[in-house]
Coordinates of C-alpha atoms (C1' of nucleotides) in Angstrom, one line a residue:
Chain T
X1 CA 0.0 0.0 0.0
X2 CA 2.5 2.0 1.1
X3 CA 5.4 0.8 -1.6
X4 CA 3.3 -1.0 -4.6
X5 CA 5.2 -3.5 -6.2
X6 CA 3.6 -3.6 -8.9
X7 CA 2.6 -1.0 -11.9
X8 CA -0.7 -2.2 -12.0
X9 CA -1.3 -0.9 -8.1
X10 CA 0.1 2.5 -9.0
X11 CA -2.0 2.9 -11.6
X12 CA -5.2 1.9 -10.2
X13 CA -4.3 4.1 -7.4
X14 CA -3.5 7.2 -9.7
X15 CA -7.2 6.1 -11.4
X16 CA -8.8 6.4 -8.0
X17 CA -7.1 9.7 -6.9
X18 CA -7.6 11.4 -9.8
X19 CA -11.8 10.3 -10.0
X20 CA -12.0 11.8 -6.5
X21 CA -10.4 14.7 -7.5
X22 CA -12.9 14.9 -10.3
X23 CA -15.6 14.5 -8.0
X24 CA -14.6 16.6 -5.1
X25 CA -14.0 19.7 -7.9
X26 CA -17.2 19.2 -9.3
X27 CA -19.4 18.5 -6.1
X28 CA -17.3 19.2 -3.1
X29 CA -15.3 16.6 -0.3
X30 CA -19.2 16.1 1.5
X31 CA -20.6 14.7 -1.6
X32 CA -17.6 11.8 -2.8
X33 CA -19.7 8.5 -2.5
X34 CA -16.8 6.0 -2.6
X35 CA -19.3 3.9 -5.1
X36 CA -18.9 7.1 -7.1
X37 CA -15.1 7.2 -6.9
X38 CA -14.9 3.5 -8.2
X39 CA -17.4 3.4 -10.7
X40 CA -15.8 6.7 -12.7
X41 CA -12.0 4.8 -11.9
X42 CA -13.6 1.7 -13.2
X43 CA -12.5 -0.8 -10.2
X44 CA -14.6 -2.6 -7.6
X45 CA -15.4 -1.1 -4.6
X46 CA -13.2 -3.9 -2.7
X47 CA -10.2 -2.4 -4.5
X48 CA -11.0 0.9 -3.0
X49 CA -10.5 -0.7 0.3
X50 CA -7.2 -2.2 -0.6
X51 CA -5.8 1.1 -1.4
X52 CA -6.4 3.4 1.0
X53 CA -8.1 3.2 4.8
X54 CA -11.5 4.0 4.4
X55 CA -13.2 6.8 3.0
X56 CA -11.5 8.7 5.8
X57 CA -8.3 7.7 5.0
X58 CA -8.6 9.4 1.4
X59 CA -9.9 12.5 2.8
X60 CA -6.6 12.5 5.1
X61 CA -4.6 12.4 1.5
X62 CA -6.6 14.8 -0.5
X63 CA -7.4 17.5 2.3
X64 CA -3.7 17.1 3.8
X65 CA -2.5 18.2 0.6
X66 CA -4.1 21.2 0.7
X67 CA -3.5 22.1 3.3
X68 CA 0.0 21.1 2.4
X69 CA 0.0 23.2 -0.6
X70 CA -1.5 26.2 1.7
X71 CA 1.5 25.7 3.9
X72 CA 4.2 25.3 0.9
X73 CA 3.4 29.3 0.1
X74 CA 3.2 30.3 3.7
X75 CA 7.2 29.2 4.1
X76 CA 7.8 31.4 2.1
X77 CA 6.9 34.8 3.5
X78 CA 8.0 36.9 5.4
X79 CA 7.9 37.1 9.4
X80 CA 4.8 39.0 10.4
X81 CA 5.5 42.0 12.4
X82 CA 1.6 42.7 13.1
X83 CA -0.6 41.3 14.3
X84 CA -2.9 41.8 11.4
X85 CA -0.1 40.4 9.1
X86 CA -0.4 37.3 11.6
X87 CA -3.6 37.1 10.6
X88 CA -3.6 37.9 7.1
X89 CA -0.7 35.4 6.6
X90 CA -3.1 32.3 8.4
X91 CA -6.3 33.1 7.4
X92 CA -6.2 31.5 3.8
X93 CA -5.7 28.2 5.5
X94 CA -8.6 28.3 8.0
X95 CA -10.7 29.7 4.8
X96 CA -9.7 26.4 3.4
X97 CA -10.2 24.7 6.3
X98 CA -13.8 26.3 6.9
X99 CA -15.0 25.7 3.4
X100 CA -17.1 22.6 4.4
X101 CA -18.4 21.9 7.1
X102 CA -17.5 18.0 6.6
X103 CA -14.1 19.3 5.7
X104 CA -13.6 21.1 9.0
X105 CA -15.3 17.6 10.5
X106 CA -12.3 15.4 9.1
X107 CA -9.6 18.4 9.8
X108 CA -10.9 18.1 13.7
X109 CA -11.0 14.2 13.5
X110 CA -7.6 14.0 12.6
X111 CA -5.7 17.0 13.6
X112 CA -4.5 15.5 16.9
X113 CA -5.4 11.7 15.9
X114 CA -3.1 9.3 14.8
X115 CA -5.5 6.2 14.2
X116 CA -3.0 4.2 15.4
X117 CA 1.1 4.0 15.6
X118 CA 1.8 6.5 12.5
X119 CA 0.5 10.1 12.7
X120 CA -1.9 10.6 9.9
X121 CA -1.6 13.1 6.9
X122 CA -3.9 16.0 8.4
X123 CA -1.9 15.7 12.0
X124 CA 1.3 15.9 10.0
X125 CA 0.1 19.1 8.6
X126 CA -0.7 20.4 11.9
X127 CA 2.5 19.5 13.3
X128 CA 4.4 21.4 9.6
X129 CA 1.8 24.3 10.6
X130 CA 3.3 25.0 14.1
X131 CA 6.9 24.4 12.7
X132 CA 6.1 27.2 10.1
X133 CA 4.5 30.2 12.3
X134 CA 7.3 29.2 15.1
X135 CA 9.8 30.1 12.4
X136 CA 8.1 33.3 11.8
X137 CA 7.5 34.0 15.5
X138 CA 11.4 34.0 16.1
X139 CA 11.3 36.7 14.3
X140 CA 8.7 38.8 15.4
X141 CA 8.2 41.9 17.6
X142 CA 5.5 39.4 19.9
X143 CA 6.1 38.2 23.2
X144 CA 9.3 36.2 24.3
X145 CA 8.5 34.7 27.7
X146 CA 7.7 31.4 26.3
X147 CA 9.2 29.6 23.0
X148 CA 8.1 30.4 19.5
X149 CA 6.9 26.6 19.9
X150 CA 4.8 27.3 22.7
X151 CA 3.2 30.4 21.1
X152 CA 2.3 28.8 18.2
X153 CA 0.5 25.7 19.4
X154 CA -1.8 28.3 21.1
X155 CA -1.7 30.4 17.9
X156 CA -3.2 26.9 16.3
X157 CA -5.7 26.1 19.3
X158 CA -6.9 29.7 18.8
X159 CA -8.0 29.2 15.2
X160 CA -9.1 25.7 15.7
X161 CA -11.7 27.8 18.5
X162 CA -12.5 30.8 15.7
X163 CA -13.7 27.7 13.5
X164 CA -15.4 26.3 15.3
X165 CA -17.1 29.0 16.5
X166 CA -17.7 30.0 13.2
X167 CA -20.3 27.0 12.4
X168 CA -22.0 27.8 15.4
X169 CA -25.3 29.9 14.9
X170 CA -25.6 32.1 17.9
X171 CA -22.2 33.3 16.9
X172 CA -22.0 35.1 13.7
X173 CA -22.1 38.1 14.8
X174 CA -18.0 38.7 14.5
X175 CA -16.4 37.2 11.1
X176 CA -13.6 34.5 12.0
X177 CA -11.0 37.0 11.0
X178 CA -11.9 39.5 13.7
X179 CA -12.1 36.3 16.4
X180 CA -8.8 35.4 15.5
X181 CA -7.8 38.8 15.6
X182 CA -9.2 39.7 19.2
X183 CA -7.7 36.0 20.4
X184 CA -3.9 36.8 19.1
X185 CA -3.7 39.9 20.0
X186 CA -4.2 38.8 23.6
X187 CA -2.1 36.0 23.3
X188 CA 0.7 37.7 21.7
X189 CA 0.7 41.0 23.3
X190 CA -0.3 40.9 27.0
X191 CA -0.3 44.3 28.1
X192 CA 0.5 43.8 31.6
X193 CA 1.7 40.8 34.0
X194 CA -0.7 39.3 36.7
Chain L
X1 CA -40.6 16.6 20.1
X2 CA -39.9 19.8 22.6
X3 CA -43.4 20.2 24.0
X4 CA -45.2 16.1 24.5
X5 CA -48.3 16.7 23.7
X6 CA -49.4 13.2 25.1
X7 CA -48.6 11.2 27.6
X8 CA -47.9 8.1 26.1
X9 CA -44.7 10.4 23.8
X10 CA -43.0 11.6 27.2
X11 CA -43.2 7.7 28.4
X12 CA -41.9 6.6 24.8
X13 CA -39.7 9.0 25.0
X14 CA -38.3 8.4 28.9
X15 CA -38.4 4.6 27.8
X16 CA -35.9 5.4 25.3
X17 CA -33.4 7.5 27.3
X18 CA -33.9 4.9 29.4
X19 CA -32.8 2.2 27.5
X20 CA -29.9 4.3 26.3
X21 CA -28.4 4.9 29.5
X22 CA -28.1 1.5 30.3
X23 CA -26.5 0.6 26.9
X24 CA -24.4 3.1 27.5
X25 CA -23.3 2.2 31.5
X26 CA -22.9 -1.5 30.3
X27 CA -20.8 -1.3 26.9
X28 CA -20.0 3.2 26.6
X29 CA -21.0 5.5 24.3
X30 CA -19.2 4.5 21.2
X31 CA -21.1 0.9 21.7
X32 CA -24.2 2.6 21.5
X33 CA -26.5 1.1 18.5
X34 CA -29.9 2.3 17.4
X35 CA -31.5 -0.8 16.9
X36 CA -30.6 -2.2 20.5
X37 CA -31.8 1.0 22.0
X38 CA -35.3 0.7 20.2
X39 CA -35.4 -3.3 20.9
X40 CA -34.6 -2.8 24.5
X41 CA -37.0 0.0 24.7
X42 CA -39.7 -1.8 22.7
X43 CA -40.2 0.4 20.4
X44 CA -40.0 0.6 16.7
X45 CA -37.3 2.1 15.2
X46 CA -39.1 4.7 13.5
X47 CA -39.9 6.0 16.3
X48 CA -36.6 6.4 17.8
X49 CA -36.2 9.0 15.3
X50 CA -39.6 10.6 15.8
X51 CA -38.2 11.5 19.1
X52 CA -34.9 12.4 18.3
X53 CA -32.7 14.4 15.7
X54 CA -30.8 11.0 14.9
X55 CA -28.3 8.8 16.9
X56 CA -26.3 12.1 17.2
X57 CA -28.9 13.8 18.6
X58 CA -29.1 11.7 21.2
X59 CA -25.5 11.7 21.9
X60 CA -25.6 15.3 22.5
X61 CA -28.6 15.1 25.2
X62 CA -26.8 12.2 27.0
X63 CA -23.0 13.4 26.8
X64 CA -24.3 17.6 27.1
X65 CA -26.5 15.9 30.9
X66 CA -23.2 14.4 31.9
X67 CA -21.1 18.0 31.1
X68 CA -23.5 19.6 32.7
X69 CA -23.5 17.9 35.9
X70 CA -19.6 18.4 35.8
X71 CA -20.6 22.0 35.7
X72 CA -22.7 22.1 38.1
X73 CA -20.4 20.8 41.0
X74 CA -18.0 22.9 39.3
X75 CA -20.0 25.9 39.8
X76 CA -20.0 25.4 44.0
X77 CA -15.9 25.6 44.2
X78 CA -14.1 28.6 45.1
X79 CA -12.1 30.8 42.3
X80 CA -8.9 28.6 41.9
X81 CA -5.9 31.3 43.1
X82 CA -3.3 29.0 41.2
X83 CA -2.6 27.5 37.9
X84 CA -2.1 24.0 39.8
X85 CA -5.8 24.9 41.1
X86 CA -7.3 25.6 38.2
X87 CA -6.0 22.7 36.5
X88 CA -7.3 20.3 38.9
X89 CA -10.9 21.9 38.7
X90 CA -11.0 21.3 35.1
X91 CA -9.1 18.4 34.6
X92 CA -12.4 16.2 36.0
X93 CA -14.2 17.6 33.1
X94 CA -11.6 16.7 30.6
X95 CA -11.2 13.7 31.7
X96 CA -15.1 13.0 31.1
X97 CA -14.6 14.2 27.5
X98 CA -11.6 12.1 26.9
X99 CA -12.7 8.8 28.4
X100 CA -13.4 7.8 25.0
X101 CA -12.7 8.6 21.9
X102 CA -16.2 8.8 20.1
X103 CA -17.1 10.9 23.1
X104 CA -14.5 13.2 22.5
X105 CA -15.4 13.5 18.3
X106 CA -19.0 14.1 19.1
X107 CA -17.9 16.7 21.5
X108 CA -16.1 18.3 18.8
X109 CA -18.1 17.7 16.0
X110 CA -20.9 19.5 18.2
X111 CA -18.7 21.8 20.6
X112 CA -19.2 25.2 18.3
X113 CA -21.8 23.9 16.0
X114 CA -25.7 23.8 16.0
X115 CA -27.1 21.8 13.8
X116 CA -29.9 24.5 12.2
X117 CA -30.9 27.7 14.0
X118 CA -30.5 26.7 17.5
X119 CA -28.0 26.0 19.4
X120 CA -27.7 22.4 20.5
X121 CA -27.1 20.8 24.4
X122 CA -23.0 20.6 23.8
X123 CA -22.3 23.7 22.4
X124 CA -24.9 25.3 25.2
X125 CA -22.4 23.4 27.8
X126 CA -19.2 25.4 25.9
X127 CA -20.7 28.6 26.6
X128 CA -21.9 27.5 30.3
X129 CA -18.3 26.8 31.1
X130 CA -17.1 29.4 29.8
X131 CA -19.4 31.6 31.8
X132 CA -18.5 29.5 35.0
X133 CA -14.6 30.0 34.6
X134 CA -15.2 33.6 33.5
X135 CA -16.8 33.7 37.3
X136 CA -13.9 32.5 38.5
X137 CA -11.6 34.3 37.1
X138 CA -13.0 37.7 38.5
X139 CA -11.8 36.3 41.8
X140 CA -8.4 35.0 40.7
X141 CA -5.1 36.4 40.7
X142 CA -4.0 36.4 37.1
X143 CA -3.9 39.0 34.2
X144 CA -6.7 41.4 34.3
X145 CA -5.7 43.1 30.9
X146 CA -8.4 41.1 29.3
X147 CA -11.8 40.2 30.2
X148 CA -12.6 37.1 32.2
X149 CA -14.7 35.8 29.4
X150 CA -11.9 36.0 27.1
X151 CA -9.9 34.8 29.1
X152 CA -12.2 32.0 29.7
X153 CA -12.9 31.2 26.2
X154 CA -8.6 31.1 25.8
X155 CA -8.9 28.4 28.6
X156 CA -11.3 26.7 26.6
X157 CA -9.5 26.1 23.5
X158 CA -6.2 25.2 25.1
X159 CA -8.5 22.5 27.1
X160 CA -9.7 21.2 23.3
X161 CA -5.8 21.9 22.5
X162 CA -4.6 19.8 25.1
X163 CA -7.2 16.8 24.3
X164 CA -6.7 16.7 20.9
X165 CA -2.7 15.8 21.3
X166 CA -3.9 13.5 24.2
X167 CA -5.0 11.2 21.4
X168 CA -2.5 12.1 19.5
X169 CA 0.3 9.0 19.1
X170 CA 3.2 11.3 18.9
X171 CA 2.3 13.6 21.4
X172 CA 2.0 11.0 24.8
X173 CA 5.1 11.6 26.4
X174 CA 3.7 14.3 28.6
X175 CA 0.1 13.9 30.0
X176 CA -2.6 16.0 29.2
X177 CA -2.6 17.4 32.6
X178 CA 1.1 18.5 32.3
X179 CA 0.1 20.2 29.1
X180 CA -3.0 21.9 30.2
X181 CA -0.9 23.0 32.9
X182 CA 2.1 24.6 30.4
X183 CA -0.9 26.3 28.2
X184 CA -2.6 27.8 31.0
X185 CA 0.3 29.6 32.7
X186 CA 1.6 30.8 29.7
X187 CA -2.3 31.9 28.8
X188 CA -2.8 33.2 32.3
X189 CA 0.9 34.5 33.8
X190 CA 2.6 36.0 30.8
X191 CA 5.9 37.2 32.3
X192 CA 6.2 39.9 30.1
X193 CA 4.8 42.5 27.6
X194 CA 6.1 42.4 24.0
Chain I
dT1 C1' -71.4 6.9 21.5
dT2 C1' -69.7 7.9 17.2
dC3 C1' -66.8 10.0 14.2
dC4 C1' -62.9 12.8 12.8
dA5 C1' -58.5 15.1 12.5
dA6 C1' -54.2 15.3 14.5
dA7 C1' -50.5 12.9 16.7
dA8 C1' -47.8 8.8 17.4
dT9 C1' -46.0 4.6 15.9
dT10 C1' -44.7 1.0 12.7
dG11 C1' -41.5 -1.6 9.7
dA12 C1' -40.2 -2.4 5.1
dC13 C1' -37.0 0.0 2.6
dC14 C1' -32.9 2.7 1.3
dA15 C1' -28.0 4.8 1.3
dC16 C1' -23.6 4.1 2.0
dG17 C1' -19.3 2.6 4.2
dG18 C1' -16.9 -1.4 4.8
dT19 C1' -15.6 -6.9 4.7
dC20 C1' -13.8 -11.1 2.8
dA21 C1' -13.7 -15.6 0.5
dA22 C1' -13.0 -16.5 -4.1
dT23 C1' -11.0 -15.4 -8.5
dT24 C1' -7.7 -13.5 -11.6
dA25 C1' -3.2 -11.5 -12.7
dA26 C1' 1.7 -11.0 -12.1
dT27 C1' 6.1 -12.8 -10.4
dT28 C1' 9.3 -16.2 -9.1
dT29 C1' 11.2 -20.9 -9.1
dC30 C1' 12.9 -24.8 -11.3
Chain A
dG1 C1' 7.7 -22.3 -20.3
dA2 C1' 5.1 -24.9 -16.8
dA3 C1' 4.2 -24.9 -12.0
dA4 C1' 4.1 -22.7 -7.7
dT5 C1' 3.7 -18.6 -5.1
dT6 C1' 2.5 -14.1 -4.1
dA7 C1' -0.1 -9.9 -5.1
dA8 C1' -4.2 -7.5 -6.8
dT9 C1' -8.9 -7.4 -7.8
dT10 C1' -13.7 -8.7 -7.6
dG11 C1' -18.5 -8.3 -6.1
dA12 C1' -21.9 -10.4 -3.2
dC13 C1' -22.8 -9.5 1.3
dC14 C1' -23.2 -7.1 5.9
dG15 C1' -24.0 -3.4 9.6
dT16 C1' -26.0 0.5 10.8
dG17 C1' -28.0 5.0 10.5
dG18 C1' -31.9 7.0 8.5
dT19 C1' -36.7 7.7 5.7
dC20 C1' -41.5 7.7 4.9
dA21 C1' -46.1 6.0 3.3
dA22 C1' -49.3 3.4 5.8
dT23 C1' -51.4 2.2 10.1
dT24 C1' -52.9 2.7 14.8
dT25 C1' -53.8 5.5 18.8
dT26 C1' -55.6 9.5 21.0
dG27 C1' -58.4 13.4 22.4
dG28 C1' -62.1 15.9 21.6
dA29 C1' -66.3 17.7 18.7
dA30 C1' -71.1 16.6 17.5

DNA sequence: TTCCAAAATTGACCACGGTCAATTAATTTC
DNA sequence: GAAATTAATTGACCGTGGTCAATTTTGGAA
């Protein structure tokens, strides 16, 4: 699965990627039917199985590689020296992440979740996104009582909490961004010790 | 569904919850099938979902009764004047919402998220406990350049933080207590302005 | 008491993810 | 190149959540 030995498995593989990729374009990750996926790649359904780890475990490939992609371009600017470049520079990612709401369902499922020994695609990403905005925190006019690390696992739980408030209906009165906004600011800029 | 116009629904109804708890003292909540719930309760299945918004929705009543009964002890104790305190008054909580793993996705999938229009019996028991630690707070000795509730809400998502990595493969070489505990002072004690 | 409309209940049926013994194809051995 | 071995594929089948037209029960109007 992971090293096919044959051609044949990498090419029924590549068939079933790229239908789901078909299929999520045209109607979105919430509406792939794994029948649909193997009917347009032309396999059984049992194949499917053999190939990846569920339904789910797709979703871990195709939405980690967004996100991966989202991250590839975030390496490459520039350390944020505001806190509104903070969050200019993560909100394109939790847009992505927000799109659907199934989306955001899987992201949550795995974002700390390893199913079992290996960590999964989507925690991967997570673990890549805190690497990232650590790097830029070093260099950054924020707070430096605590390690870049530290401030960016709580710059991640922070927009994991503007998400999810975001699908919740009694709070729409402020967009994500400005949530995320109001919670870094306080995070990264305390104005004054206990 | 809300308002039982007949007797016989609330005794339907109570026969299901019924049967539901003890399915769910005797095997847990990820155990939990539809069809034993209605067998047990003698009751068609049809009717299980006349009375409730699906197998989720009955998750969220049970598992959003159980949170709340956290809360309400948790409302009785003093205004933690420590970190160590305040861990240990939410770790019991935590603990409940970790004990298993579906718990913990439902919890999430339902944390910031009503389904429709209202807001459903988990995400009412985020904003309670957010409201309860905001109370606290106003009696506790750490940074007052923020508002309890925001600083309640922070608590919160370093809480769903900290859980997340608990199930996390990679991340068990500290416990979820120890990590809560690392959040929260750096949330609550920052050492120094920017 | 009889009849009626609304409410509650039923259970056959469906959707969809997932399994696995059996079959077919590829690779290795001699 | 035939036989044996290993890998990949198949599709009938299952578990389980969920639907809905048909049926039964209920409370009240006449």
């Amino acid at each position: 699965m992971s090293k096919p030995i044959q051609n044949r498995t990498r090419a029924t593989r590549a068939r079933l990627i790229e239908s789901a990729q078909g299929i999520i374009a045209a109607k979105g990750y919430g509406a792939l039917r794994v029948e649909d996926v193997v009917q347009t790649a032309g396999v059984a359904k049992g194949t499917f199985f053999a190939h990846f780890a569920g339904k789910d475990g797709l979703m871990e490939l195709m939405i980690g590689a967004q996100i991966n992609a989202f991250l590839d371009e975030a390496e490459t600017w520039p350390a944020p020296q505001t806190i509104d470049d903070l969050v200019s520079q993560i909100v394109p990612l939790i847009q992505f992440m927000t799109s659907e709401r199934y989306v955001f369902d899987v992201i949550l499922r795995h974002s700390g979740a390893a199913a079992r020994e290996e960590i999964g695609p989507i925690a991967q990403t997570f673990t890549r996104q805190v690497d990232v905005v650590a790097r830029w925190l070093s260099d950054s006019p924020f707070r430096k009582d605590i390690s870049g690390y530290l401030l960016a696992e709580g710059i991640q739980a922070f927009s994991v909490q503007a998400m999810a408030l975001h699908f919740c209906a009694i709070n729409n009165s402020e967009t994500m961004e400005d949530r995320l906004r109001i919670y870094l600011d306080a995070w990264l800029n305390p104005r004054l010790a206990s």
